[in-house]
Amino acid sequence: MKRRRTTLLGVTALLAAALALPAGPAGADEVELIRNGTFDSSTDPWWSSAGVTTALEDGELCAAIPGGTANRWDAIVGHNDLTLQAGQTYRLSFSATGTPADHVVRAVVGLAVDPYDTYFEVSPQLSVSGNAYTYTFTAPADTSQAQVAFQAGGSADAWRMCLDDISLVGGVPPEQYEPDTGPRVRVNQVAYLPRGPKNATLVTEAAGALPWELRKADGTTVARGRTVPRGTDTSSGQNVHSVDFGSYRGAGKGFVLVADGETSRPFDISAEAYERLRLDSLKFYYTQRSGQEIRDDLRPGYGRPAGHVGEAPNQGDTAVPCQPDVCDYSLDVTGGWYDAGDHGKYVVNGGISTWELLRTYERSLYAPTGSPGALRDGTLRVPESGNRVPDVLDEARWELDFLLKMQVPDGQPLAGMAHHKIHDSEWTGLPLLPHLDPKKRELHPPTTTATLNLAATAAQAARLYKPYDRAFAQKALDSARTAWRAALAHPDVLPDPDDGIGGGAYPDTDASDEFYWAAAQLYLTTGDAEFERFILKSPVHTADIWNPLGFDWQRTAAAGRLDLATVPNRLPGLRSVRASVVKGAEKYLTTLREHPYGMPYAPKDNVYDWGSNAQILNNAHVIATAYDLTGDRRYRDGALQSLDYILGRNALNISYVTGYGDVTSVNQHSRWYAHQLEPSLPNPPAGTLSGGPNSSIQDPVAQSLLRGCTGQFCYVDDIQSWSTNELTINWNAALAWMASFAADQG
């Protein structure tokens, strides 16, 4: 199980699709469900919410929408008592205009009664995106209490909306979704290093080898060769050939690869892009900050008020109570990073994210190709820049301070443990800026896994911040020791897998890997015999932890093993620890070589996991660490080649990093980077990683568009597809570590 439940509740719960949709029974005859959608003589049975005045004007229903409302659902025109059948395909169509132009209306099909589940949702910009709209979707449930609603609130100024020709027809055939994959030559659309590996994939029906050419921007051919047929790639269902042009060592911009009558998208041969990506992937965190105004002068186009500081309608994080029957105190848990596209903050995901950012910095201190100056003070343009502390440490501290606040106070039951998470009591809809979130905030029960995340990251922080702030380093170490003792006293207080209302559940059924990780970090910082003994006795210490899916927030043993292998220490048997990392790298390198798309990821039966892009990067992280340990260029090249998939060499021919490549993910799921739904809001900033293909396609958009998808094709760049296209702090941490490694190799 991953971070969300497959059903989200609330009047504007995250769902739906704005494109072509699904499978399921095609139905018999088409049946119109709307009564009086043409408004020939009246507006009955349509209703409006308080403050909205409707009238019949020239055969249209026109509504006066009041100004000064906070949310879309504060002004509604709707039609109730509709019957939907699960698995049936429906076509929603309507005409709508707005005066003045460019207002956005949210058209919703969903339950008219509690819990107000949303089955379909789309938000066109009236009189700008067109006046007539048609969409299809599949109903996920049987109900006789559905409604069609047009939500038009949230504007500072009053405006006028007119509706006509509203239709909801059942029994229509599902539409087919065919992604535009562009040229059949798939390359890293960003850059290859001049002295690094250079590989591409050609999609073709040809069985035999084909000629290829590498051309400069002016059309000059600078290299030639022949493709290597690879047969059918099971992760995509495509017949493919591989292209290796690594022998070319020139540099420049605007290269293309030509084969089988197709010309790839352009790319550079240069290290420059990775220097930018190293910083952009880390700059992502500033705009995820909670409890602080985001300054537009530091991030032009992304400025916003501080979120969750208790200014109406926001209830804030300054004194957050527990869920009922969990505790009788409140905590100030301001600060930290918003975890993903929602407003929740989670210790277990914050822990692995903070570890990987701190490890990005720590690698620069100890790896042979590390470059501490690349992460120096001033590189990220954050409010703390200029304080003589590396900016990446300043950024990580924003989360660390929050993690420390999540510790149960002395004198309380489970003192020293950490609350699992804090988020809204209910799911909110999109778009919703953090400072406008009106929902109640709640602390969720402490867990052993959260407590050990706190112990691990606080211990790691203690050694890295000591040169810059000895008092903070000591505070972090004290908290880490307290958390460790609390976890030992309560080793099996595990998160409730059903605690997924208003935020992700982040369930975990085994804390042994978190115990190992925390012990490793405490040992690396203190050298204490207590932690050495725990490590050496732990079954995790000698286990094969390098599974195909890689490490993440739920599988944290690698976070201990990798640091034990690379941070200077005197652990007995250290040579075996390092050898185990190299063995894991060999496993992933073998997978990469066998994969026609050249990536270290081949899950069983091609079932791509939630956040597969980050898992690919984390497997590459292991390969890169083997290079740091051995200097063997096979590992360097394998790690670099893994980035090609993320940046365009994939079945969809898309770069999954916003702002990097000709065709990129731009509509990642987020409540405030919500340009697709609200044109006044931005897309995610450059350097933001999408979660990527997910075979489970839990959200309605993905379920509508991607039923029966194969591996790499289980993805859609739509803001409502939270199971394939969300952004998260842990996924960007994986990108930041690998981008920094790649930049160092340039």
Short mmCIF file of N, CA, C and O in Angstrom, two decimals, residues 603-662:
data_model
loop_
_atom_site.label_atom_id
_atom_site.label_comp_id
_atom_site.label_asym_id
_atom_site.label_seq_id
_atom_site.Cartn_x
_atom_site.Cartn_y
_atom_site.Cartn_z
N PRO A 603 10.49 -4.38 -12.49
CA PRO A 603 9.65 -5.02 -11.48
C PRO A 603 8.97 -6.27 -12.05
O PRO A 603 8.74 -6.38 -13.25
N LYS A 604 8.64 -7.17 -11.18
CA LYS A 604 8.00 -8.42 -11.58
C LYS A 604 6.72 -8.14 -12.35
O LYS A 604 5.90 -7.30 -11.96
N ASP A 605 6.57 -8.84 -13.49
CA ASP A 605 5.38 -8.73 -14.34
C ASP A 605 5.16 -7.30 -14.85
O ASP A 605 4.04 -6.94 -15.22
N ASN A 606 6.22 -6.49 -14.84
CA ASN A 606 6.13 -5.10 -15.31
C ASN A 606 5.08 -4.29 -14.55
O ASN A 606 4.46 -3.37 -15.10
N VAL A 607 4.90 -4.62 -13.27
CA VAL A 607 3.97 -3.86 -12.44
C VAL A 607 4.74 -2.69 -11.84
O VAL A 607 5.45 -2.82 -10.84
N TYR A 608 4.62 -1.54 -12.49
CA TYR A 608 5.33 -0.34 -12.04
C TYR A 608 4.70 0.18 -10.76
O TYR A 608 3.47 0.26 -10.64
N ASP A 609 5.54 0.53 -9.82
CA ASP A 609 5.08 0.94 -8.51
C ASP A 609 4.78 2.43 -8.48
O ASP A 609 5.22 3.20 -9.35
N TRP A 610 4.02 2.85 -7.46
CA TRP A 610 3.76 4.28 -7.25
C TRP A 610 5.10 4.99 -7.05
O TRP A 610 5.91 4.60 -6.21
N GLY A 611 5.34 6.03 -7.83
CA GLY A 611 6.61 6.75 -7.73
C GLY A 611 7.75 5.99 -8.38
O GLY A 611 8.90 6.07 -7.92
N SER A 612 7.48 5.29 -9.47
CA SER A 612 8.51 4.47 -10.11
C SER A 612 9.71 5.29 -10.54
O SER A 612 10.85 4.80 -10.53
N ASN A 613 9.49 6.55 -10.92
CA ASN A 613 10.63 7.37 -11.34
C ASN A 613 11.65 7.53 -10.22
O ASN A 613 12.87 7.46 -10.45
N ALA A 614 11.18 7.74 -9.01
CA ALA A 614 12.10 7.89 -7.88
C ALA A 614 12.79 6.57 -7.57
O ALA A 614 13.95 6.55 -7.15
N GLN A 615 12.10 5.47 -7.75
CA GLN A 615 12.72 4.18 -7.49
C GLN A 615 13.83 3.89 -8.50
O GLN A 615 14.88 3.33 -8.14
N ILE A 616 13.61 4.28 -9.75
CA ILE A 616 14.67 4.16 -10.75
C ILE A 616 15.88 5.00 -10.33
O ILE A 616 17.03 4.54 -10.39
N LEU A 617 15.63 6.22 -9.89
CA LEU A 617 16.73 7.09 -9.47
C LEU A 617 17.44 6.55 -8.24
O LEU A 617 18.67 6.65 -8.12
N ASN A 618 16.69 5.98 -7.31
CA ASN A 618 17.33 5.43 -6.12
C ASN A 618 18.14 4.17 -6.43
O ASN A 618 19.16 3.91 -5.80
N ASN A 619 17.70 3.36 -7.39
CA ASN A 619 18.54 2.25 -7.83
C ASN A 619 19.82 2.77 -8.48
O ASN A 619 20.90 2.21 -8.30
N ALA A 620 19.68 3.85 -9.24
CA ALA A 620 20.86 4.48 -9.82
C ALA A 620 21.78 5.04 -8.74
O ALA A 620 23.01 5.05 -8.87
N HIS A 621 21.18 5.52 -7.66
CA HIS A 621 21.92 6.02 -6.50
C HIS A 621 22.86 4.93 -5.95
O HIS A 621 24.03 5.19 -5.62
N VAL A 622 22.35 3.71 -5.88
CA VAL A 622 23.18 2.59 -5.41
C VAL A 622 24.33 2.33 -6.37
O VAL A 622 25.48 2.13 -5.96
N ILE A 623 24.04 2.37 -7.67
CA ILE A 623 25.09 2.16 -8.67
C ILE A 623 26.14 3.26 -8.57
O ILE A 623 27.36 3.00 -8.61
N ALA A 624 25.69 4.50 -8.41
CA ALA A 624 26.63 5.63 -8.29
C ALA A 624 27.49 5.50 -7.05
O ALA A 624 28.68 5.84 -7.07
N THR A 625 26.91 5.01 -5.95
CA THR A 625 27.68 4.83 -4.73
C THR A 625 28.77 3.78 -4.92
O THR A 625 29.88 3.90 -4.38
N ALA A 626 28.47 2.75 -5.70
CA ALA A 626 29.51 1.75 -6.02
C ALA A 626 30.67 2.39 -6.76
O ALA A 626 31.84 2.03 -6.56
N TYR A 627 30.37 3.35 -7.61
CA TYR A 627 31.46 4.09 -8.28
C TYR A 627 32.27 4.89 -7.27
O TYR A 627 33.51 4.90 -7.31
N ASP A 628 31.59 5.54 -6.33
CA ASP A 628 32.31 6.29 -5.30
C ASP A 628 33.22 5.38 -4.49
O ASP A 628 34.30 5.79 -4.06
N LEU A 629 32.78 4.14 -4.28
CA LEU A 629 33.57 3.21 -3.47
C LEU A 629 34.72 2.56 -4.25
O LEU A 629 35.76 2.24 -3.66
N THR A 630 34.52 2.34 -5.54
CA THR A 630 35.49 1.55 -6.31
C THR A 630 36.23 2.33 -7.38
O THR A 630 37.32 1.91 -7.80
N GLY A 631 35.64 3.39 -7.88
CA GLY A 631 36.24 4.10 -9.01
C GLY A 631 36.04 3.39 -10.33
O GLY A 631 36.57 3.82 -11.36
N ASP A 632 35.26 2.31 -10.35
CA ASP A 632 35.00 1.54 -11.57
C ASP A 632 34.02 2.32 -12.44
O ASP A 632 32.86 2.52 -12.06
N ARG A 633 34.46 2.69 -13.65
CA ARG A 633 33.63 3.54 -14.51
C ARG A 633 32.36 2.83 -15.00
O ARG A 633 31.43 3.50 -15.47
N ARG A 634 32.30 1.53 -14.90
CA ARG A 634 31.06 0.84 -15.27
C ARG A 634 29.90 1.35 -14.41
O ARG A 634 28.78 1.51 -14.91
N TYR A 635 30.19 1.57 -13.15
CA TYR A 635 29.14 2.05 -12.25
C TYR A 635 28.81 3.52 -12.53
O TYR A 635 27.63 3.92 -12.51
N ARG A 636 29.81 4.31 -12.80
CA ARG A 636 29.58 5.71 -13.16
C ARG A 636 28.68 5.80 -14.38
O ARG A 636 27.68 6.52 -14.39
N ASP A 637 29.02 5.02 -15.43
CA ASP A 637 28.26 5.09 -16.67
C ASP A 637 26.85 4.54 -16.49
O ASP A 637 25.89 5.07 -17.06
N GLY A 638 26.70 3.49 -15.67
CA GLY A 638 25.37 2.95 -15.43
C GLY A 638 24.47 3.93 -14.70
O GLY A 638 23.28 4.07 -15.03
N ALA A 639 25.04 4.61 -13.72
CA ALA A 639 24.25 5.60 -12.98
C ALA A 639 23.82 6.74 -13.89
O ALA A 639 22.67 7.19 -13.87
N LEU A 640 24.75 7.22 -14.72
CA LEU A 640 24.42 8.31 -15.64
C LEU A 640 23.38 7.88 -16.67
O LEU A 640 22.47 8.63 -17.00
N GLN A 641 23.53 6.66 -17.18
CA GLN A 641 22.58 6.18 -18.18
C GLN A 641 21.18 6.09 -17.61
O GLN A 641 20.19 6.28 -18.32
N SER A 642 21.06 5.81 -16.32
CA SER A 642 19.74 5.71 -15.70
C SER A 642 18.96 7.02 -15.80
O SER A 642 17.72 7.02 -15.87
N LEU A 643 19.68 8.14 -15.79
CA LEU A 643 19.02 9.43 -15.91
C LEU A 643 18.36 9.62 -17.27
O LEU A 643 17.42 10.41 -17.42
N ASP A 644 18.87 8.91 -18.30
CA ASP A 644 18.32 9.08 -19.64
C ASP A 644 16.83 8.78 -19.67
O ASP A 644 16.05 9.47 -20.34
N TYR A 645 16.43 7.71 -18.97
CA TYR A 645 15.01 7.34 -18.94
C TYR A 645 14.17 8.48 -18.37
O TYR A 645 13.12 8.85 -18.92
N ILE A 646 14.60 9.07 -17.27
CA ILE A 646 13.85 10.14 -16.62
C ILE A 646 13.72 11.35 -17.53
O ILE A 646 12.70 12.04 -17.54
N LEU A 647 14.74 11.59 -18.34
CA LEU A 647 14.81 12.82 -19.13
C LEU A 647 14.41 12.62 -20.59
O LEU A 647 14.70 13.48 -21.42
N GLY A 648 13.74 11.50 -20.91
CA GLY A 648 13.17 11.39 -22.25
C GLY A 648 13.35 10.08 -22.97
O GLY A 648 12.59 9.79 -23.91
N ARG A 649 14.34 9.29 -22.61
CA ARG A 649 14.54 8.01 -23.30
C ARG A 649 13.60 6.97 -22.70
O ARG A 649 13.99 6.09 -21.94
N ASN A 650 12.33 7.09 -23.03
CA ASN A 650 11.31 6.20 -22.50
C ASN A 650 10.21 6.01 -23.53
O ASN A 650 10.19 6.68 -24.58
N ALA A 651 9.31 5.11 -23.27
CA ALA A 651 8.28 4.75 -24.25
C ALA A 651 7.38 5.92 -24.60
O ALA A 651 6.88 6.02 -25.73
N LEU A 652 7.14 6.82 -23.65
CA LEU A 652 6.27 7.96 -23.90
C LEU A 652 7.01 9.15 -24.51
O LEU A 652 6.38 10.14 -24.89
N ASN A 653 8.34 9.07 -24.58
CA ASN A 653 9.15 10.13 -25.19
C ASN A 653 8.91 11.47 -24.49
O ASN A 653 8.72 12.50 -25.12
N ILE A 654 8.92 11.42 -23.15
CA ILE A 654 8.65 12.61 -22.36
C ILE A 654 9.71 12.74 -21.27
O ILE A 654 10.14 11.74 -20.70
N SER A 655 10.13 13.95 -20.98
CA SER A 655 10.96 14.18 -19.81
C SER A 655 10.03 14.35 -18.62
O SER A 655 9.09 15.15 -18.67
N TYR A 656 10.30 13.62 -17.57
CA TYR A 656 9.44 13.68 -16.38
C TYR A 656 9.83 14.81 -15.44
O TYR A 656 9.29 14.90 -14.34
N VAL A 657 10.75 15.68 -15.86
CA VAL A 657 11.20 16.80 -15.03
C VAL A 657 10.76 18.10 -15.67
O VAL A 657 11.17 18.42 -16.80
N THR A 658 9.92 18.85 -14.98
CA THR A 658 9.41 20.10 -15.50
C THR A 658 10.56 21.05 -15.87
O THR A 658 11.48 21.26 -15.08
N GLY A 659 10.48 21.59 -17.09
CA GLY A 659 11.47 22.56 -17.52
C GLY A 659 12.73 21.98 -18.11
O GLY A 659 13.63 22.73 -18.50
N TYR A 660 12.81 20.65 -18.22
CA TYR A 660 14.02 20.01 -18.74
C TYR A 660 13.63 19.07 -19.89
O TYR A 660 13.15 17.96 -19.65
N GLY A 661 13.83 19.56 -21.12
CA GLY A 661 13.47 18.80 -22.30
C GLY A 661 12.45 19.53 -23.14
O GLY A 661 11.81 20.49 -22.69
N ASP A 662 12.29 19.08 -24.40
CA ASP A 662 11.33 19.71 -25.30
C ASP A 662 9.89 19.40 -24.91
O ASP A 662 9.01 20.25 -25.02
#
